[in-house]
Amino acid sequence: MLQYICQRIMKWFELLGHRIGISLCLFYPTIVPKGIAEPWKYRKLMAQSWYIKFMALRARRKHNSHSERIKKVRYLRRQLTPPLPPDPKVNVKITSWDGVQVRLHEPTNRGSETLPGFIFFHGGGMALGSSGFQFTFSFTELYEPLTRILCSRLNAVVVSVDYRLAPENIFPAGYDDCLKVTKWFMKNGGRYGVDLQRVAMGGDSAGGYLTALMTQALIREQELPNIKVQVLIYPNVQFFDICTPSYQKCFKTFGPKNGILPNIAVPDFMFLYMTGDSKPQDLKDALENLHVSAEFKQTALFQKQLCVTRLIPETYREPSYFDGPVNENKGNTQLWERIRHIMTDQRFAPLLEEDFSDLPPALVQTCEFDNLRDDGVIYAQRLESAGVKVNFINYEDGFHGILNFHGDNGFKTANKMIDDIIDFTNEYL
């Protein structure tokens, strides 16, 4: 008993130290651009973000390990997120399908009728996040409210996938886990009273990326039912061109390291997923669009499908922030040869798919203060060109990750995004 009390006291002091650190970070210079949603709430959110970044970099320097840096981020987010009370509207069960852990949500008031299903993939750059039950850390309490909302408001069985994370598990581990769960559910979901002809799929950021990949993969699995709806929330669907207009806008707005998702974070996460490492020179080259060789940039494939800056509509290339394509005729051949086999793998790059025509109706949500805005724009454009029904919404005051901060004390834009997800999914389920 005494040991338990001591542990609780130590935990309280640890949490107090974190809170003090976050409070001090309120005084750190933070760029709050005009037009961003609810500036004071954003500033408080950035204070927590700065604190986590500082502590993660400290862990990186101390251990000389990217793995320790990522573990620190996971740990701190868990410590700083209060536990959720049970929801009387939703029953939650932790289980495993085909060797992959999942969290299953079912409405408590369900009868004997079959219900629609929803497969949800969490974000976190393929390195952070969890469906909500691992002790290694997670965005549990960030994503669990959302999956509960999807369950209760859609009256659907919702499964959240706990796929393996980088840098401990590199490509294609995350892809493989999501595909295993998706195929298992589309074969066996009837055990949970799910109508397999009425299944939606969605996720945010890396989860939107995985959603794009999974809907494409299911089309090739002809013996399985197709997904009825896909929900892509500020997805990062490509890593070929990271000097798109939205990247340039975020750089001019926030600088290289400010904002919830600074430009440097995208190649950082992607290199960790591809190789398990994130080298400063590789990040520098990627930020200048030099990670793809000059030779590959001249190929018909790149010009037709992968050169996002050239393919993006004029309305998203405003001269106030867009300086034109970057290093179209230059590239680091040695770096490209190290990552080419992954970058040109269809399990990694959704834009490599040539035929989008059989993909399900899509809701694509993007935010104006987000370097990934143009990823969503170009993916919606590809879907529409193939004849797929698309509802594309760009939230003018939104920023990357805003959806996680919904509810009475959250951002109004996040609540609007959830309403739009529910409305669109109900329409096609």
CSV table of C-alpha atoms in Angstrom, one decimal:
chain,number,residue,atom,x,y,z
A,1,MET,CA,0.0,0.0,0.0
A,2,LEU,CA,2.8,2.4,0.9
A,3,GLN,CA,4.6,1.6,-2.4
A,4,TYR,CA,1.4,2.4,-4.3
A,5,ILE,CA,1.0,5.7,-2.5
A,6,CYS,CA,4.6,6.7,-3.2
A,7,GLN,CA,4.1,5.9,-6.9
A,8,ARG,CA,1.0,8.0,-7.0
A,9,ILE,CA,2.8,10.9,-5.4
A,10,MET,CA,5.8,10.6,-7.8
A,11,LYS,CA,3.3,10.5,-10.7
A,12,TRP,CA,1.6,13.6,-9.4
A,13,PHE,CA,4.9,15.5,-9.2
A,14,GLU,CA,5.9,14.3,-12.7
A,15,LEU,CA,2.6,15.6,-14.1
A,16,LEU,CA,3.0,18.9,-12.2
A,17,GLY,CA,6.5,19.3,-13.8
A,18,HIS,CA,5.1,18.7,-17.2
A,19,ARG,CA,2.3,21.2,-16.7
A,20,ILE,CA,4.8,23.8,-15.5
A,21,GLY,CA,6.9,23.2,-18.6
A,22,ILE,CA,3.9,23.6,-20.8
A,23,SER,CA,3.0,26.9,-19.1
A,24,LEU,CA,6.5,28.2,-19.6
A,25,CYS,CA,6.2,27.3,-23.3
A,26,LEU,CA,3.3,29.8,-23.6
A,27,PHE,CA,6.0,32.4,-23.6
A,28,TYR,CA,8.0,30.8,-26.4
A,29,PRO,CA,7.7,32.7,-29.7
A,30,THR,CA,4.8,31.1,-31.5
A,31,ILE,CA,3.6,32.2,-34.9
A,32,VAL,CA,-0.2,32.6,-34.9
A,33,PRO,CA,-1.2,33.5,-38.4
A,34,LYS,CA,-4.2,35.7,-39.1
A,35,GLY,CA,-7.2,33.6,-40.0
A,36,ILE,CA,-6.3,30.5,-38.1
A,37,ALA,CA,-9.0,28.9,-36.0
A,38,GLU,CA,-9.5,30.3,-32.5
A,39,PRO,CA,-6.0,31.8,-32.0
A,40,TRP,CA,-5.8,31.5,-28.2
A,41,LYS,CA,-6.7,27.9,-28.2
A,42,TYR,CA,-4.2,27.3,-31.0
A,43,ARG,CA,-1.5,29.1,-28.9
A,44,LYS,CA,-2.2,26.8,-25.9
A,45,LEU,CA,-2.0,23.8,-28.2
A,46,MET,CA,1.3,25.0,-29.6
A,47,ALA,CA,2.7,25.4,-26.0
A,48,GLN,CA,2.1,21.7,-25.4
A,49,SER,CA,3.6,20.9,-28.8
A,50,TRP,CA,6.7,22.9,-28.1
A,51,TYR,CA,7.2,21.2,-24.7
A,52,ILE,CA,6.9,17.8,-26.3
A,53,LYS,CA,9.3,18.7,-29.0
A,54,PHE,CA,11.9,20.1,-26.6
A,55,MET,CA,11.7,17.0,-24.4
A,56,ALA,CA,11.9,14.7,-27.4
A,57,LEU,CA,15.0,16.4,-28.8
A,58,ARG,CA,16.6,16.2,-25.3
A,59,ALA,CA,16.0,12.4,-25.4
A,60,ARG,CA,17.4,12.2,-28.9
A,61,ARG,CA,20.6,14.0,-27.9
A,62,LYS,CA,21.0,12.0,-24.7
A,63,HIS,CA,20.6,8.5,-26.3
A,64,ASN,CA,21.6,9.4,-29.8
A,65,SER,CA,18.6,7.5,-31.0
A,66,HIS,CA,15.6,8.4,-33.1
A,67,SER,CA,13.7,5.5,-31.5
A,68,GLU,CA,14.2,7.1,-28.0
A,69,ARG,CA,13.0,10.5,-29.4
A,70,ILE,CA,9.8,8.9,-30.8
A,71,LYS,CA,9.3,6.9,-27.6
A,72,LYS,CA,9.5,10.2,-25.6
A,73,VAL,CA,6.8,11.8,-27.7
A,74,ARG,CA,4.6,8.8,-27.2
A,75,TYR,CA,5.1,8.7,-23.5
A,76,LEU,CA,4.5,12.5,-23.0
A,77,ARG,CA,1.3,12.5,-25.0
A,78,ARG,CA,0.0,9.7,-22.9
A,79,GLN,CA,0.9,11.4,-19.7
A,80,LEU,CA,-0.6,14.7,-20.8
A,81,THR,CA,-3.9,13.2,-22.0
A,82,PRO,CA,-6.5,12.5,-19.2
A,83,PRO,CA,-8.1,9.1,-19.2
A,84,LEU,CA,-11.5,8.7,-20.7
A,85,PRO,CA,-14.5,7.6,-18.7
A,86,PRO,CA,-16.7,4.8,-20.1
A,87,ASP,CA,-19.3,5.8,-22.7
A,88,PRO,CA,-22.7,4.4,-21.9
A,89,LYS,CA,-23.5,4.5,-25.6
A,90,VAL,CA,-20.6,2.4,-26.8
A,91,ASN,CA,-19.2,-1.0,-25.8
A,92,VAL,CA,-15.5,-1.3,-26.4
A,93,LYS,CA,-13.6,-4.6,-26.8
A,94,ILE,CA,-9.9,-5.2,-27.3
A,95,THR,CA,-9.2,-8.2,-29.6
A,96,SER,CA,-6.8,-9.4,-32.3
A,97,TRP,CA,-7.5,-10.2,-35.9
A,98,ASP,CA,-5.0,-12.2,-37.9
A,99,GLY,CA,-2.2,-11.3,-35.4
A,100,VAL,CA,-3.0,-7.6,-35.4
A,101,GLN,CA,-4.5,-5.9,-32.3
A,102,VAL,CA,-7.7,-3.9,-32.8
A,103,ARG,CA,-10.2,-2.0,-30.7
A,104,LEU,CA,-13.8,-2.9,-31.5
A,105,HIS,CA,-16.7,-0.4,-30.8
A,106,GLU,CA,-20.4,-1.5,-30.8
A,107,PRO,CA,-23.5,0.5,-30.0
A,108,THR,CA,-24.8,-0.6,-26.6
A,109,ASN,CA,-28.5,-0.3,-27.7
A,110,ARG,CA,-28.0,-2.5,-30.8
A,111,GLY,CA,-30.6,-5.1,-31.4
A,112,SER,CA,-30.4,-8.2,-33.6
A,113,GLU,CA,-30.3,-6.2,-36.9
A,114,THR,CA,-27.1,-6.0,-38.9
A,115,LEU,CA,-25.2,-2.7,-38.8
A,116,PRO,CA,-22.8,-0.9,-41.1
A,117,GLY,CA,-19.1,-1.1,-40.3
A,118,PHE,CA,-16.3,1.5,-40.3
A,119,ILE,CA,-12.6,0.7,-40.4
A,120,PHE,CA,-10.6,3.5,-38.9
A,121,PHE,CA,-6.8,4.1,-39.2
A,122,HIS,CA,-5.2,6.6,-36.8
A,123,GLY,CA,-2.7,9.2,-37.8
A,124,GLY,CA,0.7,10.0,-36.4
A,125,GLY,CA,3.1,9.8,-39.4
A,126,MET,CA,3.3,6.0,-39.2
A,127,ALA,CA,5.4,6.5,-36.0
A,128,LEU,CA,3.0,7.8,-33.4
A,129,GLY,CA,-0.5,6.9,-32.3
A,130,SER,CA,-2.4,3.8,-31.4
A,131,SER,CA,-6.0,2.5,-31.5
A,132,GLY,CA,-6.0,3.0,-27.7
A,133,PHE,CA,-4.8,0.2,-25.6
A,134,GLN,CA,-1.0,-0.2,-25.8
A,135,PHE,CA,1.0,0.9,-22.8
A,136,THR,CA,3.9,1.9,-24.9
A,137,PHE,CA,2.0,5.2,-25.5
A,138,SER,CA,-0.6,6.5,-27.8
A,139,PHE,CA,-3.0,9.1,-29.0
A,140,THR,CA,-5.6,6.9,-27.4
A,141,GLU,CA,-7.5,9.6,-25.7
A,142,LEU,CA,-7.2,11.7,-28.9
A,143,TYR,CA,-8.7,9.1,-31.2
A,144,GLU,CA,-10.9,7.2,-28.8
A,145,PRO,CA,-13.5,10.0,-28.6
A,146,LEU,CA,-13.6,10.2,-32.4
A,147,THR,CA,-14.2,6.4,-32.8
A,148,ARG,CA,-16.8,6.5,-30.1
A,149,ILE,CA,-18.6,9.3,-32.0
A,150,LEU,CA,-18.4,7.4,-35.3
A,151,CYS,CA,-19.9,4.3,-33.5
A,152,SER,CA,-22.8,6.1,-31.8
A,153,ARG,CA,-23.7,8.7,-34.4
A,154,LEU,CA,-23.5,6.3,-37.4
A,155,ASN,CA,-25.0,3.4,-35.4
A,156,ALA,CA,-22.1,1.3,-36.7
A,157,VAL,CA,-19.6,-1.2,-35.6
A,158,VAL,CA,-16.2,0.6,-35.7
A,159,VAL,CA,-12.8,-1.1,-35.6
A,160,SER,CA,-9.7,1.0,-34.9
A,161,VAL,CA,-6.5,-0.7,-36.0
A,162,ASP,CA,-3.3,-0.8,-33.9
A,163,TYR,CA,-0.8,-1.3,-36.7
A,164,ARG,CA,2.9,-1.5,-36.0
A,165,LEU,CA,4.9,1.8,-35.9
A,166,ALA,CA,8.2,3.1,-37.2
A,167,PRO,CA,11.1,3.3,-36.5
A,168,GLU,CA,10.8,0.0,-34.7
A,169,ASN,CA,8.9,-1.5,-37.7
A,170,ILE,CA,9.7,-0.1,-41.1
A,171,PHE,CA,7.8,-0.4,-44.4
A,172,PRO,CA,5.8,-2.4,-45.2
A,173,ALA,CA,4.9,-3.4,-41.6
A,174,GLY,CA,2.1,-0.7,-41.2
A,175,TYR,CA,0.7,-1.5,-44.6
A,176,ASP,CA,0.7,-5.2,-44.0
A,177,ASP,CA,-1.1,-4.9,-40.7
A,178,CYS,CA,-3.8,-2.7,-42.0
A,179,LEU,CA,-4.4,-5.0,-45.0
A,180,LYS,CA,-4.6,-8.0,-42.7
A,181,VAL,CA,-7.3,-6.4,-40.6
A,182,THR,CA,-9.2,-5.1,-43.6
A,183,LYS,CA,-9.3,-8.5,-45.3
A,184,TRP,CA,-10.2,-10.2,-42.1
A,185,PHE,CA,-13.0,-7.8,-41.4
A,186,MET,CA,-14.4,-8.0,-45.0
A,187,LYS,CA,-14.4,-11.8,-44.7
A,188,ASN,CA,-15.6,-12.3,-41.1
A,189,GLY,CA,-17.3,-9.1,-40.0
A,190,GLY,CA,-20.6,-10.9,-40.1
A,191,ARG,CA,-19.7,-12.5,-36.8
A,192,TYR,CA,-20.2,-9.1,-35.3
A,193,GLY,CA,-23.5,-8.4,-37.0
A,194,VAL,CA,-21.9,-6.2,-39.7
A,195,ASP,CA,-23.5,-5.9,-43.2
A,196,LEU,CA,-20.4,-6.3,-45.3
A,197,GLN,CA,-22.0,-4.5,-48.2
A,198,ARG,CA,-22.1,-1.4,-46.0
A,199,VAL,CA,-18.6,-0.8,-44.8
A,200,ALA,CA,-16.8,2.6,-44.7
A,201,MET,CA,-13.1,3.3,-44.2
A,202,GLY,CA,-11.3,6.4,-43.1
A,203,GLY,CA,-8.5,8.0,-41.2
A,204,ASP,CA,-6.6,11.2,-40.7
A,205,SER,CA,-3.1,12.2,-42.0
A,206,ALA,CA,-1.2,8.9,-42.1
A,207,GLY,CA,-4.6,7.2,-41.5
A,208,GLY,CA,-5.9,8.9,-44.6
A,209,TYR,CA,-2.8,7.7,-46.5
A,210,LEU,CA,-3.5,4.1,-45.3
A,211,THR,CA,-7.2,4.5,-46.3
A,212,ALA,CA,-6.2,5.4,-49.8
A,213,LEU,CA,-3.9,2.4,-50.0
A,214,MET,CA,-6.4,0.0,-48.5
A,215,THR,CA,-9.3,1.0,-50.8
A,216,GLN,CA,-6.9,0.5,-53.7
A,217,ALA,CA,-5.8,-2.9,-52.4
A,218,LEU,CA,-9.4,-4.1,-51.9
A,219,ILE,CA,-10.2,-3.4,-55.6
A,220,ARG,CA,-7.5,-6.0,-56.4
A,221,GLU,CA,-9.1,-8.5,-54.0
A,222,GLN,CA,-11.9,-9.4,-56.3
A,223,GLU,CA,-13.4,-12.1,-53.9
A,224,LEU,CA,-14.0,-9.5,-51.2
A,225,PRO,CA,-16.8,-6.8,-51.0
A,226,ASN,CA,-15.7,-3.3,-51.9
A,227,ILE,CA,-15.7,-0.5,-49.4
A,228,LYS,CA,-18.7,1.8,-49.8
A,229,VAL,CA,-17.2,5.1,-48.5
A,230,GLN,CA,-13.8,6.4,-48.0
A,231,VAL,CA,-13.0,9.3,-45.7
A,232,LEU,CA,-9.6,11.0,-46.2
A,233,ILE,CA,-8.8,13.6,-43.6
A,234,TYR,CA,-5.8,15.8,-44.5
A,235,PRO,CA,-4.1,12.7,-46.0
A,236,ASN,CA,-0.4,12.6,-47.0
A,237,VAL,CA,-0.8,10.6,-50.2
A,238,GLN,CA,2.6,11.4,-51.7
A,239,PHE,CA,6.3,11.9,-50.9
A,240,PHE,CA,7.6,12.8,-54.4
A,241,ASP,CA,7.0,16.5,-54.4
A,242,ILE,CA,7.2,18.2,-51.0
A,243,CYS,CA,7.7,21.7,-52.4
A,244,THR,CA,4.1,22.0,-53.5
A,245,PRO,CA,2.3,25.3,-53.1
A,246,SER,CA,0.9,24.4,-49.7
A,247,TYR,CA,4.4,23.4,-48.5
A,248,GLN,CA,5.6,26.8,-49.7
A,249,LYS,CA,2.7,28.6,-48.1
A,250,CYS,CA,3.4,26.9,-44.7
A,251,PHE,CA,7.1,27.7,-44.9
A,252,LYS,CA,6.3,31.4,-45.5
A,253,THR,CA,3.6,31.4,-42.8
A,254,PHE,CA,5.3,29.4,-40.1
A,255,GLY,CA,9.0,29.1,-41.0
A,256,PRO,CA,10.9,25.8,-41.1
A,257,LYS,CA,10.1,24.5,-37.6
A,258,ASN,CA,6.9,26.3,-36.4
A,259,GLY,CA,3.3,25.1,-36.6
A,260,ILE,CA,1.7,21.8,-35.5
A,261,LEU,CA,3.2,20.0,-38.5
A,262,PRO,CA,6.3,21.9,-39.7
A,263,ASN,CA,7.6,21.1,-43.1
A,264,ILE,CA,10.6,19.2,-41.8
A,265,ALA,CA,8.3,16.7,-39.9
A,266,VAL,CA,7.0,15.1,-43.1
A,267,PRO,CA,10.3,13.8,-44.4
A,268,ASP,CA,11.3,13.0,-40.9
A,269,PHE,CA,8.4,10.7,-40.5
A,270,MET,CA,8.6,9.3,-44.0
A,271,PHE,CA,12.3,8.4,-43.7
A,272,LEU,CA,11.7,6.7,-40.3
A,273,TYR,CA,9.0,4.7,-42.0
A,274,MET,CA,11.1,3.8,-45.0
A,275,THR,CA,14.5,3.2,-43.4
A,276,GLY,CA,14.1,3.4,-39.6
A,277,ASP,CA,16.5,6.4,-39.7
A,278,SER,CA,16.3,10.2,-40.2
A,279,LYS,CA,19.5,11.7,-41.3
A,280,PRO,CA,19.9,15.5,-41.3
A,281,GLN,CA,21.3,15.6,-44.9
A,282,ASP,CA,18.5,13.4,-46.2
A,283,LEU,CA,16.0,15.8,-44.6
A,284,LYS,CA,17.7,18.8,-46.1
A,285,ASP,CA,17.7,17.2,-49.5
A,286,ALA,CA,14.0,16.2,-49.2
A,287,LEU,CA,13.0,19.8,-48.2
A,288,GLU,CA,14.6,21.0,-51.4
A,289,ASN,CA,13.0,18.3,-53.6
A,290,LEU,CA,16.3,16.6,-54.2
A,291,HIS,CA,15.4,13.2,-52.8
A,292,VAL,CA,14.1,12.2,-56.2
A,293,SER,CA,16.7,11.9,-59.0
A,294,ALA,CA,16.7,14.3,-61.9
A,295,GLU,CA,16.4,11.3,-64.3
A,296,PHE,CA,13.2,10.0,-62.6
A,297,LYS,CA,11.7,13.5,-62.6
A,298,GLN,CA,11.8,13.4,-66.4
A,299,THR,CA,10.0,10.1,-66.8
A,300,ALA,CA,6.5,10.0,-68.2
A,301,LEU,CA,5.2,8.5,-64.9
A,302,PHE,CA,6.5,11.4,-62.8
A,303,GLN,CA,5.2,14.0,-65.2
A,304,LYS,CA,1.8,12.5,-65.5
A,305,GLN,CA,1.0,11.3,-62.0
A,306,LEU,CA,3.6,12.5,-59.4
A,307,CYS,CA,4.6,16.0,-60.1
A,308,VAL,CA,2.0,17.6,-57.8
A,309,THR,CA,3.1,21.2,-58.2
A,310,ARG,CA,2.6,21.0,-62.0
A,311,LEU,CA,-0.7,19.1,-61.6
A,312,ILE,CA,-2.3,21.2,-58.9
A,313,PRO,CA,-5.1,23.6,-60.1
A,314,GLU,CA,-4.2,27.3,-60.6
A,315,THR,CA,-6.4,28.3,-57.7
A,316,TYR,CA,-4.0,26.6,-55.3
A,317,ARG,CA,-0.9,28.3,-56.8
A,318,GLU,CA,-1.3,31.9,-55.5
A,319,PRO,CA,1.7,34.2,-56.3
A,320,SER,CA,1.6,35.5,-52.7
A,321,TYR,CA,3.2,32.3,-51.4
A,322,PHE,CA,4.1,30.2,-54.5
A,323,ASP,CA,7.4,30.8,-56.1
A,324,GLY,CA,7.2,28.0,-58.7
A,325,PRO,CA,8.4,24.4,-58.9
A,326,VAL,CA,11.6,23.6,-57.0
A,327,ASN,CA,14.6,21.7,-58.4
A,328,GLU,CA,12.7,20.1,-61.3
A,329,ASN,CA,15.9,19.2,-63.0
A,330,LYS,CA,18.1,18.3,-60.0
A,331,GLY,CA,18.2,15.4,-57.6
A,332,ASN,CA,20.5,13.4,-55.3
A,333,THR,CA,21.0,10.2,-57.3
A,334,GLN,CA,22.6,8.3,-54.4
A,335,LEU,CA,19.8,9.1,-52.0
A,336,TRP,CA,17.2,8.2,-54.6
A,337,GLU,CA,18.8,4.8,-55.3
A,338,ARG,CA,18.6,4.1,-51.5
A,339,ILE,CA,14.9,4.7,-51.4
A,340,ARG,CA,13.7,4.1,-54.9
A,341,HIS,CA,12.6,0.5,-54.3
A,342,ILE,CA,10.2,1.8,-51.6
A,343,MET,CA,9.1,5.1,-53.3
A,344,THR,CA,8.0,3.2,-56.4
A,345,ASP,CA,6.3,0.4,-54.6
A,346,GLN,CA,2.5,0.6,-55.0
A,347,ARG,CA,2.1,-0.4,-51.3
A,348,PHE,CA,3.9,2.9,-50.4
A,349,ALA,CA,2.7,5.4,-53.0
A,350,PRO,CA,-1.1,5.8,-53.6
A,351,LEU,CA,-0.5,8.1,-56.6
A,352,LEU,CA,1.2,5.2,-58.5
A,353,GLU,CA,-2.3,3.6,-59.0
A,354,GLU,CA,-3.3,4.3,-62.6
A,355,ASP,CA,-7.0,3.3,-62.5
A,356,PHE,CA,-9.1,5.1,-59.9
A,357,SER,CA,-12.4,4.4,-61.6
A,358,ASP,CA,-13.7,1.6,-59.3
A,359,LEU,CA,-12.8,3.3,-56.0
A,360,PRO,CA,-15.6,4.2,-53.6
A,361,PRO,CA,-17.2,7.7,-53.1
A,362,ALA,CA,-14.8,9.9,-51.1
A,363,LEU,CA,-14.9,12.7,-48.7
A,364,VAL,CA,-11.6,14.5,-48.8
A,365,GLN,CA,-11.0,17.1,-46.1
A,366,THR,CA,-8.1,19.5,-46.1
A,367,CYS,CA,-7.0,22.5,-44.1
A,368,GLU,CA,-5.6,25.7,-45.4
A,369,PHE,CA,-2.9,26.0,-42.7
A,370,ASP,CA,-1.5,22.6,-43.6
A,371,ASN,CA,1.4,21.6,-45.8
A,372,LEU,CA,-0.5,18.5,-46.8
A,373,ARG,CA,-3.4,20.5,-48.3
A,374,ASP,CA,-2.2,19.9,-51.8
A,375,ASP,CA,-2.0,16.1,-51.3
A,376,GLY,CA,-5.7,16.1,-50.6
A,377,VAL,CA,-6.4,18.4,-53.5
A,378,ILE,CA,-4.5,16.3,-56.0
A,379,TYR,CA,-6.0,13.0,-54.7
A,380,ALA,CA,-9.5,14.4,-55.0
A,381,GLN,CA,-8.7,15.6,-58.5
A,382,ARG,CA,-7.5,12.1,-59.5
A,383,LEU,CA,-10.7,10.5,-58.1
A,384,GLU,CA,-13.0,13.0,-59.8
A,385,SER,CA,-11.2,12.6,-63.1
A,386,ALA,CA,-11.9,8.9,-62.9
A,387,GLY,CA,-15.6,9.5,-62.4
A,388,VAL,CA,-15.6,8.8,-58.6
A,389,LYS,CA,-18.1,10.8,-56.5
A,390,VAL,CA,-16.0,13.2,-54.4
A,391,ASN,CA,-16.9,15.8,-51.8
A,392,PHE,CA,-13.8,18.0,-51.3
A,393,ILE,CA,-13.8,20.4,-48.4
A,394,ASN,CA,-11.0,22.8,-47.6
A,395,TYR,CA,-11.4,24.3,-44.1
A,396,GLU,CA,-10.1,27.8,-44.5
A,397,ASP,CA,-9.2,28.3,-40.8
A,398,GLY,CA,-8.1,24.7,-40.1
A,399,PHE,CA,-4.7,23.4,-39.4
A,400,HIS,CA,-3.1,19.9,-39.4
A,401,GLY,CA,-4.4,17.8,-36.6
A,402,ILE,CA,-7.3,20.0,-35.6
A,403,LEU,CA,-9.8,17.2,-35.8
A,404,ASN,CA,-8.4,15.6,-32.7
A,405,PHE,CA,-9.4,18.6,-30.7
A,406,HIS,CA,-13.2,18.6,-30.9
A,407,GLY,CA,-16.0,18.7,-28.4
A,408,ASP,CA,-17.4,21.4,-26.2
A,409,ASN,CA,-14.0,22.8,-25.3
A,410,GLY,CA,-12.4,22.1,-28.7
A,411,PHE,CA,-12.3,23.9,-32.0
A,412,LYS,CA,-15.5,24.7,-33.8
A,413,THR,CA,-13.9,23.7,-37.1
A,414,ALA,CA,-13.2,20.3,-35.7
A,415,ASN,CA,-16.8,19.8,-34.7
A,416,LYS,CA,-17.9,20.9,-38.2
A,417,MET,CA,-15.5,18.4,-39.8
A,418,ILE,CA,-17.0,15.6,-37.7
A,419,ASP,CA,-20.5,16.7,-38.8
A,420,ASP,CA,-19.4,16.6,-42.4
A,421,ILE,CA,-17.9,13.1,-41.9
A,422,ILE,CA,-21.1,11.8,-40.4
A,423,ASP,CA,-23.4,13.3,-43.1
A,424,PHE,CA,-21.3,12.1,-46.0
A,425,THR,CA,-20.8,8.6,-44.6
A,426,ASN,CA,-24.6,8.2,-43.8
A,427,GLU,CA,-25.4,9.3,-47.4
A,428,TYR,CA,-23.4,6.5,-48.9
A,429,LEU,CA,-23.8,3.7,-46.3
